[in-house]
Amino acid sequence: MGEYFWFFLVAIGPVLFAAAVIYVLMRRRRLSPGEREKQHRKIKELYGDRRE
């Protein structure tokens, strides 16, 4: 029974971890142009135009 646990931990564990990371990266959503503009306006409102 102990051998199966270590096999799962060493062989299948990293595969499951990689699958989870790939899933999260694929599900991440990009901002639409309208959302990006709204975000940019709010940042300027909070921090001002600090271009140096």
mmCIF file with all atom_site columns, N, CA and C in Angstrom:
data_model
loop_
_atom_site.group_PDB
_atom_site.id
_atom_site.type_symbol
_atom_site.label_atom_id
_atom_site.label_alt_id
_atom_site.label_comp_id
_atom_site.label_asym_id
_atom_site.label_entity_id
_atom_site.label_seq_id
_atom_site.pdbx_PDB_ins_code
_atom_site.Cartn_x
_atom_site.Cartn_y
_atom_site.Cartn_z
_atom_site.occupancy
_atom_site.B_iso_or_equiv
_atom_site.pdbx_formal_charge
_atom_site.auth_seq_id
_atom_site.auth_comp_id
_atom_site.auth_asym_id
_atom_site.auth_atom_id
_atom_site.pdbx_PDB_model_num
ATOM 1   N N  . MET A 1 1  ? 0.826   -1.200 0.000   1.00 0.00 ? 1  MET A N  1
ATOM 2   C CA . MET A 1 1  ? 0.000   0.000  0.000   1.00 0.00 ? 1  MET A CA 1
ATOM 3   C C  . MET A 1 1  ? 0.866   1.258  0.000   1.00 0.00 ? 1  MET A C  1
ATOM 4   N N  . GLY A 1 2  ? 1.971   1.220  0.726   1.00 0.00 ? 2  GLY A N  1
ATOM 5   C CA . GLY A 1 2  ? 2.867   2.367  0.786   1.00 0.00 ? 2  GLY A CA 1
ATOM 6   C C  . GLY A 1 2  ? 3.496   2.678  -0.556  1.00 0.00 ? 2  GLY A C  1
ATOM 7   N N  . GLU A 1 3  ? 3.767   1.615  -1.350  1.00 0.00 ? 3  GLU A N  1
ATOM 8   C CA . GLU A 1 3  ? 4.369   1.834  -2.665  1.00 0.00 ? 3  GLU A CA 1
ATOM 9   C C  . GLU A 1 3  ? 3.416   2.591  -3.587  1.00 0.00 ? 3  GLU A C  1
ATOM 10  N N  . TYR A 1 4  ? 2.128   2.288  -3.494  1.00 0.00 ? 4  TYR A N  1
ATOM 11  C CA . TYR A 1 4  ? 1.146   2.966  -4.337  1.00 0.00 ? 4  TYR A CA 1
ATOM 12  C C  . TYR A 1 4  ? 1.038   4.445  -3.978  1.00 0.00 ? 4  TYR A C  1
ATOM 13  N N  . PHE A 1 5  ? 1.115   4.719  -2.688  1.00 0.00 ? 5  PHE A N  1
ATOM 14  C CA . PHE A 1 5  ? 1.064   6.109  -2.249  1.00 0.00 ? 5  PHE A CA 1
ATOM 15  C C  . PHE A 1 5  ? 2.228   6.896  -2.833  1.00 0.00 ? 5  PHE A C  1
ATOM 16  N N  . TRP A 1 6  ? 3.441   6.354  -2.738  1.00 0.00 ? 6  TRP A N  1
ATOM 17  C CA . TRP A 1 6  ? 4.608   7.049  -3.263  1.00 0.00 ? 6  TRP A CA 1
ATOM 18  C C  . TRP A 1 6  ? 4.564   7.156  -4.780  1.00 0.00 ? 6  TRP A C  1
ATOM 19  N N  . PHE A 1 7  ? 4.040   6.117  -5.444  1.00 0.00 ? 7  PHE A N  1
ATOM 20  C CA . PHE A 1 7  ? 3.887   6.192  -6.894  1.00 0.00 ? 7  PHE A CA 1
ATOM 21  C C  . PHE A 1 7  ? 2.945   7.343  -7.255  1.00 0.00 ? 7  PHE A C  1
ATOM 22  N N  . PHE A 1 8  ? 1.830   7.423  -6.567  1.00 0.00 ? 8  PHE A N  1
ATOM 23  C CA . PHE A 1 8  ? 0.872   8.502  -6.823  1.00 0.00 ? 8  PHE A CA 1
ATOM 24  C C  . PHE A 1 8  ? 1.511   9.861  -6.556  1.00 0.00 ? 8  PHE A C  1
ATOM 25  N N  . LEU A 1 9  ? 2.222   9.956  -5.448  1.00 0.00 ? 9  LEU A N  1
ATOM 26  C CA . LEU A 1 9  ? 2.831   11.220 -5.055  1.00 0.00 ? 9  LEU A CA 1
ATOM 27  C C  . LEU A 1 9  ? 3.892   11.672 -6.052  1.00 0.00 ? 9  LEU A C  1
ATOM 28  N N  . VAL A 1 10 ? 4.725   10.742 -6.499  1.00 0.00 ? 10 VAL A N  1
ATOM 29  C CA . VAL A 1 10 ? 5.858   11.095 -7.357  1.00 0.00 ? 10 VAL A CA 1
ATOM 30  C C  . VAL A 1 10 ? 5.467   11.178 -8.832  1.00 0.00 ? 10 VAL A C  1
ATOM 31  N N  . ALA A 1 11 ? 4.626   10.282 -9.305  1.00 0.00 ? 11 ALA A N  1
ATOM 32  C CA . ALA A 1 11 ? 4.327   10.219 -10.738 1.00 0.00 ? 11 ALA A CA 1
ATOM 33  C C  . ALA A 1 11 ? 3.073   10.995 -11.118 1.00 0.00 ? 11 ALA A C  1
ATOM 34  N N  . ILE A 1 12 ? 2.019   10.840 -10.372 1.00 0.00 ? 12 ILE A N  1
ATOM 35  C CA . ILE A 1 12 ? 0.744   11.428 -10.767 1.00 0.00 ? 12 ILE A CA 1
ATOM 36  C C  . ILE A 1 12 ? 0.543   12.814 -10.155 1.00 0.00 ? 12 ILE A C  1
ATOM 37  N N  . GLY A 1 13 ? 1.125   13.074 -9.011  1.00 0.00 ? 13 GLY A N  1
ATOM 38  C CA . GLY A 1 13 ? 0.993   14.374 -8.354  1.00 0.00 ? 13 GLY A CA 1
ATOM 39  C C  . GLY A 1 13 ? 1.422   15.544 -9.224  1.00 0.00 ? 13 GLY A C  1
ATOM 40  N N  . PRO A 1 14 ? 2.638   15.506 -9.798  1.00 0.00 ? 14 PRO A N  1
ATOM 41  C CA . PRO A 1 14 ? 3.056   16.619 -10.661 1.00 0.00 ? 14 PRO A CA 1
ATOM 42  C C  . PRO A 1 14 ? 2.180   16.794 -11.902 1.00 0.00 ? 14 PRO A C  1
ATOM 43  N N  . VAL A 1 15 ? 1.657   15.699 -12.434 1.00 0.00 ? 15 VAL A N  1
ATOM 44  C CA . VAL A 1 15 ? 0.766   15.790 -13.593 1.00 0.00 ? 15 VAL A CA 1
ATOM 45  C C  . VAL A 1 15 ? -0.521  16.514 -13.204 1.00 0.00 ? 15 VAL A C  1
ATOM 46  N N  . LEU A 1 16 ? -1.079  16.173 -12.054 1.00 0.00 ? 16 LEU A N  1
ATOM 47  C CA . LEU A 1 16 ? -2.290  16.852 -11.589 1.00 0.00 ? 16 LEU A CA 1
ATOM 48  C C  . LEU A 1 16 ? -2.027  18.326 -11.291 1.00 0.00 ? 16 LEU A C  1
ATOM 49  N N  . PHE A 1 17 ? -0.871  18.604 -10.716 1.00 0.00 ? 17 PHE A N  1
ATOM 50  C CA . PHE A 1 17 ? -0.507  19.991 -10.430 1.00 0.00 ? 17 PHE A CA 1
ATOM 51  C C  . PHE A 1 17 ? -0.371  20.789 -11.725 1.00 0.00 ? 17 PHE A C  1
ATOM 52  N N  . ALA A 1 18 ? 0.304   20.233 -12.719 1.00 0.00 ? 18 ALA A N  1
ATOM 53  C CA . ALA A 1 18 ? 0.461   20.913 -14.008 1.00 0.00 ? 18 ALA A CA 1
ATOM 54  C C  . ALA A 1 18 ? -0.894  21.131 -14.672 1.00 0.00 ? 18 ALA A C  1
ATOM 55  N N  . ALA A 1 19 ? -1.777  20.140 -14.584 1.00 0.00 ? 19 ALA A N  1
ATOM 56  C CA . ALA A 1 19 ? -3.113  20.285 -15.169 1.00 0.00 ? 19 ALA A CA 1
ATOM 57  C C  . ALA A 1 19 ? -3.879  21.412 -14.480 1.00 0.00 ? 19 ALA A C  1
ATOM 58  N N  . ALA A 1 20 ? -3.751  21.526 -13.168 1.00 0.00 ? 20 ALA A N  1
ATOM 59  C CA . ALA A 1 20 ? -4.438  22.594 -12.436 1.00 0.00 ? 20 ALA A CA 1
ATOM 60  C C  . ALA A 1 20 ? -3.894  23.963 -12.834 1.00 0.00 ? 20 ALA A C  1
ATOM 61  N N  . VAL A 1 21 ? -2.583  24.087 -12.982 1.00 0.00 ? 21 VAL A N  1
ATOM 62  C CA . VAL A 1 21 ? -1.981  25.361 -13.380 1.00 0.00 ? 21 VAL A CA 1
ATOM 63  C C  . VAL A 1 21 ? -2.426  25.740 -14.788 1.00 0.00 ? 21 VAL A C  1
ATOM 64  N N  . ILE A 1 22 ? -2.427  24.791 -15.701 1.00 0.00 ? 22 ILE A N  1
ATOM 65  C CA . ILE A 1 22 ? -2.867  25.052 -17.076 1.00 0.00 ? 22 ILE A CA 1
ATOM 66  C C  . ILE A 1 22 ? -4.333  25.466 -17.095 1.00 0.00 ? 22 ILE A C  1
ATOM 67  N N  . TYR A 1 23 ? -5.160  24.806 -16.298 1.00 0.00 ? 23 TYR A N  1
ATOM 68  C CA . TYR A 1 23 ? -6.584  25.144 -16.232 1.00 0.00 ? 23 TYR A CA 1
ATOM 69  C C  . TYR A 1 23 ? -6.782  26.586 -15.770 1.00 0.00 ? 23 TYR A C  1
ATOM 70  N N  . VAL A 1 24 ? -6.069  26.978 -14.730 1.00 0.00 ? 24 VAL A N  1
ATOM 71  C CA . VAL A 1 24 ? -6.199  28.341 -14.202 1.00 0.00 ? 24 VAL A CA 1
ATOM 72  C C  . VAL A 1 24 ? -5.735  29.359 -15.242 1.00 0.00 ? 24 VAL A C  1
ATOM 73  N N  . LEU A 1 25 ? -4.631  29.079 -15.921 1.00 0.00 ? 25 LEU A N  1
ATOM 74  C CA . LEU A 1 25 ? -4.135  30.009 -16.930 1.00 0.00 ? 25 LEU A CA 1
ATOM 75  C C  . LEU A 1 25 ? -5.095  30.130 -18.111 1.00 0.00 ? 25 LEU A C  1
ATOM 76  N N  . MET A 1 26 ? -5.760  29.051 -18.465 1.00 0.00 ? 26 MET A N  1
ATOM 77  C CA . MET A 1 26 ? -6.700  29.079 -19.578 1.00 0.00 ? 26 MET A CA 1
ATOM 78  C C  . MET A 1 26 ? -7.991  29.818 -19.200 1.00 0.00 ? 26 MET A C  1
ATOM 79  N N  . ARG A 1 27 ? -8.383  29.773 -17.935 1.00 0.00 ? 27 ARG A N  1
ATOM 80  C CA . ARG A 1 27 ? -9.629  30.388 -17.488 1.00 0.00 ? 27 ARG A CA 1
ATOM 81  C C  . ARG A 1 27 ? -9.484  31.875 -17.186 1.00 0.00 ? 27 ARG A C  1
ATOM 82  N N  . ARG A 1 28 ? -8.243  32.354 -17.085 1.00 0.00 ? 28 ARG A N  1
ATOM 83  C CA . ARG A 1 28 ? -8.024  33.760 -16.760 1.00 0.00 ? 28 ARG A CA 1
ATOM 84  C C  . ARG A 1 28 ? -8.576  34.633 -17.879 1.00 0.00 ? 28 ARG A C  1
ATOM 85  N N  . ARG A 1 29 ? -9.338  35.630 -17.507 1.00 0.00 ? 29 ARG A N  1
ATOM 86  C CA . ARG A 1 29 ? -10.046 36.468 -18.468 1.00 0.00 ? 29 ARG A CA 1
ATOM 87  C C  . ARG A 1 29 ? -9.303  37.785 -18.666 1.00 0.00 ? 29 ARG A C  1
ATOM 88  N N  . ARG A 1 30 ? -9.210  38.213 -19.905 1.00 0.00 ? 30 ARG A N  1
ATOM 89  C CA . ARG A 1 30 ? -8.608  39.510 -20.230 1.00 0.00 ? 30 ARG A CA 1
ATOM 90  C C  . ARG A 1 30 ? -9.671  40.601 -20.113 1.00 0.00 ? 30 ARG A C  1
ATOM 91  N N  . LEU A 1 31 ? -9.217  41.827 -19.842 1.00 0.00 ? 31 LEU A N  1
ATOM 92  C CA . LEU A 1 31 ? -10.147 42.953 -19.758 1.00 0.00 ? 31 LEU A CA 1
ATOM 93  C C  . LEU A 1 31 ? -10.564 43.385 -21.160 1.00 0.00 ? 31 LEU A C  1
ATOM 94  N N  . SER A 1 32 ? -11.832 43.749 -21.288 1.00 0.00 ? 32 SER A N  1
ATOM 95  C CA . SER A 1 32 ? -12.323 44.289 -22.556 1.00 0.00 ? 32 SER A CA 1
ATOM 96  C C  . SER A 1 32 ? -11.789 45.715 -22.699 1.00 0.00 ? 32 SER A C  1
ATOM 97  N N  . PRO A 1 33 ? -11.820 46.281 -23.906 1.00 0.00 ? 33 PRO A N  1
ATOM 98  C CA . PRO A 1 33 ? -11.345 47.661 -24.069 1.00 0.00 ? 33 PRO A CA 1
ATOM 99  C C  . PRO A 1 33 ? -12.075 48.661 -23.170 1.00 0.00 ? 33 PRO A C  1
ATOM 100 N N  . GLY A 1 34 ? -13.375 48.483 -22.988 1.00 0.00 ? 34 GLY A N  1
ATOM 101 C CA . GLY A 1 34 ? -14.123 49.381 -22.105 1.00 0.00 ? 34 GLY A CA 1
ATOM 102 C C  . GLY A 1 34 ? -13.696 49.247 -20.654 1.00 0.00 ? 34 GLY A C  1
ATOM 103 N N  . GLU A 1 35 ? -13.482 48.015 -20.215 1.00 0.00 ? 35 GLU A N  1
ATOM 104 C CA . GLU A 1 35 ? -13.030 47.786 -18.839 1.00 0.00 ? 35 GLU A CA 1
ATOM 105 C C  . GLU A 1 35 ? -11.619 48.328 -18.631 1.00 0.00 ? 35 GLU A C  1
ATOM 106 N N  . ARG A 1 36 ? -10.776 48.180 -19.642 1.00 0.00 ? 36 ARG A N  1
ATOM 107 C CA . ARG A 1 36 ? -9.406  48.681 -19.550 1.00 0.00 ? 36 ARG A CA 1
ATOM 108 C C  . ARG A 1 36 ? -9.397  50.206 -19.441 1.00 0.00 ? 36 ARG A C  1
ATOM 109 N N  . GLU A 1 37 ? -10.252 50.874 -20.218 1.00 0.00 ? 37 GLU A N  1
ATOM 110 C CA . GLU A 1 37 ? -10.343 52.338 -20.163 1.00 0.00 ? 37 GLU A CA 1
ATOM 111 C C  . GLU A 1 37 ? -10.875 52.796 -18.804 1.00 0.00 ? 37 GLU A C  1
ATOM 112 N N  . LYS A 1 38 ? -11.880 52.104 -18.293 1.00 0.00 ? 38 LYS A N  1
ATOM 113 C CA . LYS A 1 38 ? -12.435 52.442 -16.977 1.00 0.00 ? 38 LYS A CA 1
ATOM 114 C C  . LYS A 1 38 ? -11.375 52.271 -15.890 1.00 0.00 ? 38 LYS A C  1
ATOM 115 N N  . GLN A 1 39 ? -10.597 51.195 -15.975 1.00 0.00 ? 39 GLN A N  1
ATOM 116 C CA . GLN A 1 39 ? -9.523  50.960 -15.013 1.00 0.00 ? 39 GLN A CA 1
ATOM 117 C C  . GLN A 1 39 ? -8.481  52.079 -15.108 1.00 0.00 ? 39 GLN A C  1
ATOM 118 N N  . HIS A 1 40 ? -8.120  52.460 -16.324 1.00 0.00 ? 40 HIS A N  1
ATOM 119 C CA . HIS A 1 40 ? -7.128  53.511 -16.526 1.00 0.00 ? 40 HIS A CA 1
ATOM 120 C C  . HIS A 1 40 ? -7.612  54.845 -15.951 1.00 0.00 ? 40 HIS A C  1
ATOM 121 N N  . ARG A 1 41 ? -8.890  55.169 -16.169 1.00 0.00 ? 41 ARG A N  1
ATOM 122 C CA . ARG A 1 41 ? -9.446  56.416 -15.628 1.00 0.00 ? 41 ARG A CA 1
ATOM 123 C C  . ARG A 1 41 ? -9.419  56.418 -14.105 1.00 0.00 ? 41 ARG A C  1
ATOM 124 N N  . LYS A 1 42 ? -9.783  55.282 -13.498 1.00 0.00 ? 42 LYS A N  1
ATOM 125 C CA . LYS A 1 42 ? -9.791  55.209 -12.029 1.00 0.00 ? 42 LYS A CA 1
ATOM 126 C C  . LYS A 1 42 ? -8.379  55.333 -11.465 1.00 0.00 ? 42 LYS A C  1
ATOM 127 N N  . ILE A 1 43 ? -7.405  54.746 -12.139 1.00 0.00 ? 43 ILE A N  1
ATOM 128 C CA . ILE A 1 43 ? -6.017  54.854 -11.683 1.00 0.00 ? 43 ILE A CA 1
ATOM 129 C C  . ILE A 1 43 ? -5.562  56.304 -11.753 1.00 0.00 ? 43 ILE A C  1
ATOM 130 N N  . LYS A 1 44 ? -5.891  56.992 -12.853 1.00 0.00 ? 44 LYS A N  1
ATOM 131 C CA . LYS A 1 44 ? -5.531  58.412 -12.966 1.00 0.00 ? 44 LYS A CA 1
ATOM 132 C C  . LYS A 1 44 ? -6.226  59.230 -11.888 1.00 0.00 ? 44 LYS A C  1
ATOM 133 N N  . GLU A 1 45 ? -7.475  58.868 -11.574 1.00 0.00 ? 45 GLU A N  1
ATOM 134 C CA . GLU A 1 45 ? -8.235  59.577 -10.541 1.00 0.00 ? 45 GLU A CA 1
ATOM 135 C C  . GLU A 1 45 ? -7.587  59.393 -9.169  1.00 0.00 ? 45 GLU A C  1
ATOM 136 N N  . LEU A 1 46 ? -7.108  58.191 -8.901  1.00 0.00 ? 46 LEU A N  1
ATOM 137 C CA . LEU A 1 46 ? -6.502  57.917 -7.601  1.00 0.00 ? 46 LEU A CA 1
ATOM 138 C C  . LEU A 1 46 ? -5.096  58.492 -7.473  1.00 0.00 ? 46 LEU A C  1
ATOM 139 N N  . TYR A 1 47 ? -4.283  58.324 -8.509  1.00 0.00 ? 47 TYR A N  1
ATOM 140 C CA . TYR A 1 47 ? -2.872  58.677 -8.411  1.00 0.00 ? 47 TYR A CA 1
ATOM 141 C C  . TYR A 1 47 ? -2.499  59.944 -9.172  1.00 0.00 ? 47 TYR A C  1
ATOM 142 N N  . GLY A 1 48 ? -3.385  60.449 -9.986  1.00 0.00 ? 48 GLY A N  1
ATOM 143 C CA . GLY A 1 48 ? -3.049  61.609 -10.803 1.00 0.00 ? 48 GLY A CA 1
ATOM 144 C C  . GLY A 1 48 ? -2.167  61.189 -11.973 1.00 0.00 ? 48 GLY A C  1
ATOM 145 N N  . ASP A 1 49 ? -1.721  62.159 -12.730 1.00 0.00 ? 49 ASP A N  1
ATOM 146 C CA . ASP A 1 49 ? -0.847  61.872 -13.869 1.00 0.00 ? 49 ASP A CA 1
ATOM 147 C C  . ASP A 1 49 ? 0.586   62.080 -13.410 1.00 0.00 ? 49 ASP A C  1
ATOM 148 N N  . ARG A 1 50 ? 1.244   61.028 -12.976 1.00 0.00 ? 50 ARG A N  1
ATOM 149 C CA . ARG A 1 50 ? 2.591   61.120 -12.404 1.00 0.00 ? 50 ARG A CA 1
ATOM 150 C C  . ARG A 1 50 ? 3.670   60.733 -13.413 1.00 0.00 ? 50 ARG A C  1
ATOM 151 N N  . ARG A 1 51 ? 3.562   61.173 -14.611 1.00 0.00 ? 51 ARG A N  1
ATOM 152 C CA . ARG A 1 51 ? 4.603   60.865 -15.603 1.00 0.00 ? 51 ARG A CA 1
ATOM 153 C C  . ARG A 1 51 ? 5.804   61.753 -15.332 1.00 0.00 ? 51 ARG A C  1
ATOM 154 N N  . GLU A 1 52 ? 6.953   61.109 -15.260 1.00 0.00 ? 52 GLU A N  1
ATOM 155 C CA . GLU A 1 52 ? 8.183   61.865 -14.951 1.00 0.00 ? 52 GLU A CA 1
ATOM 156 C C  . GLU A 1 52 ? 9.160   61.801 -16.083 1.00 0.00 ? 52 GLU A C  1
#
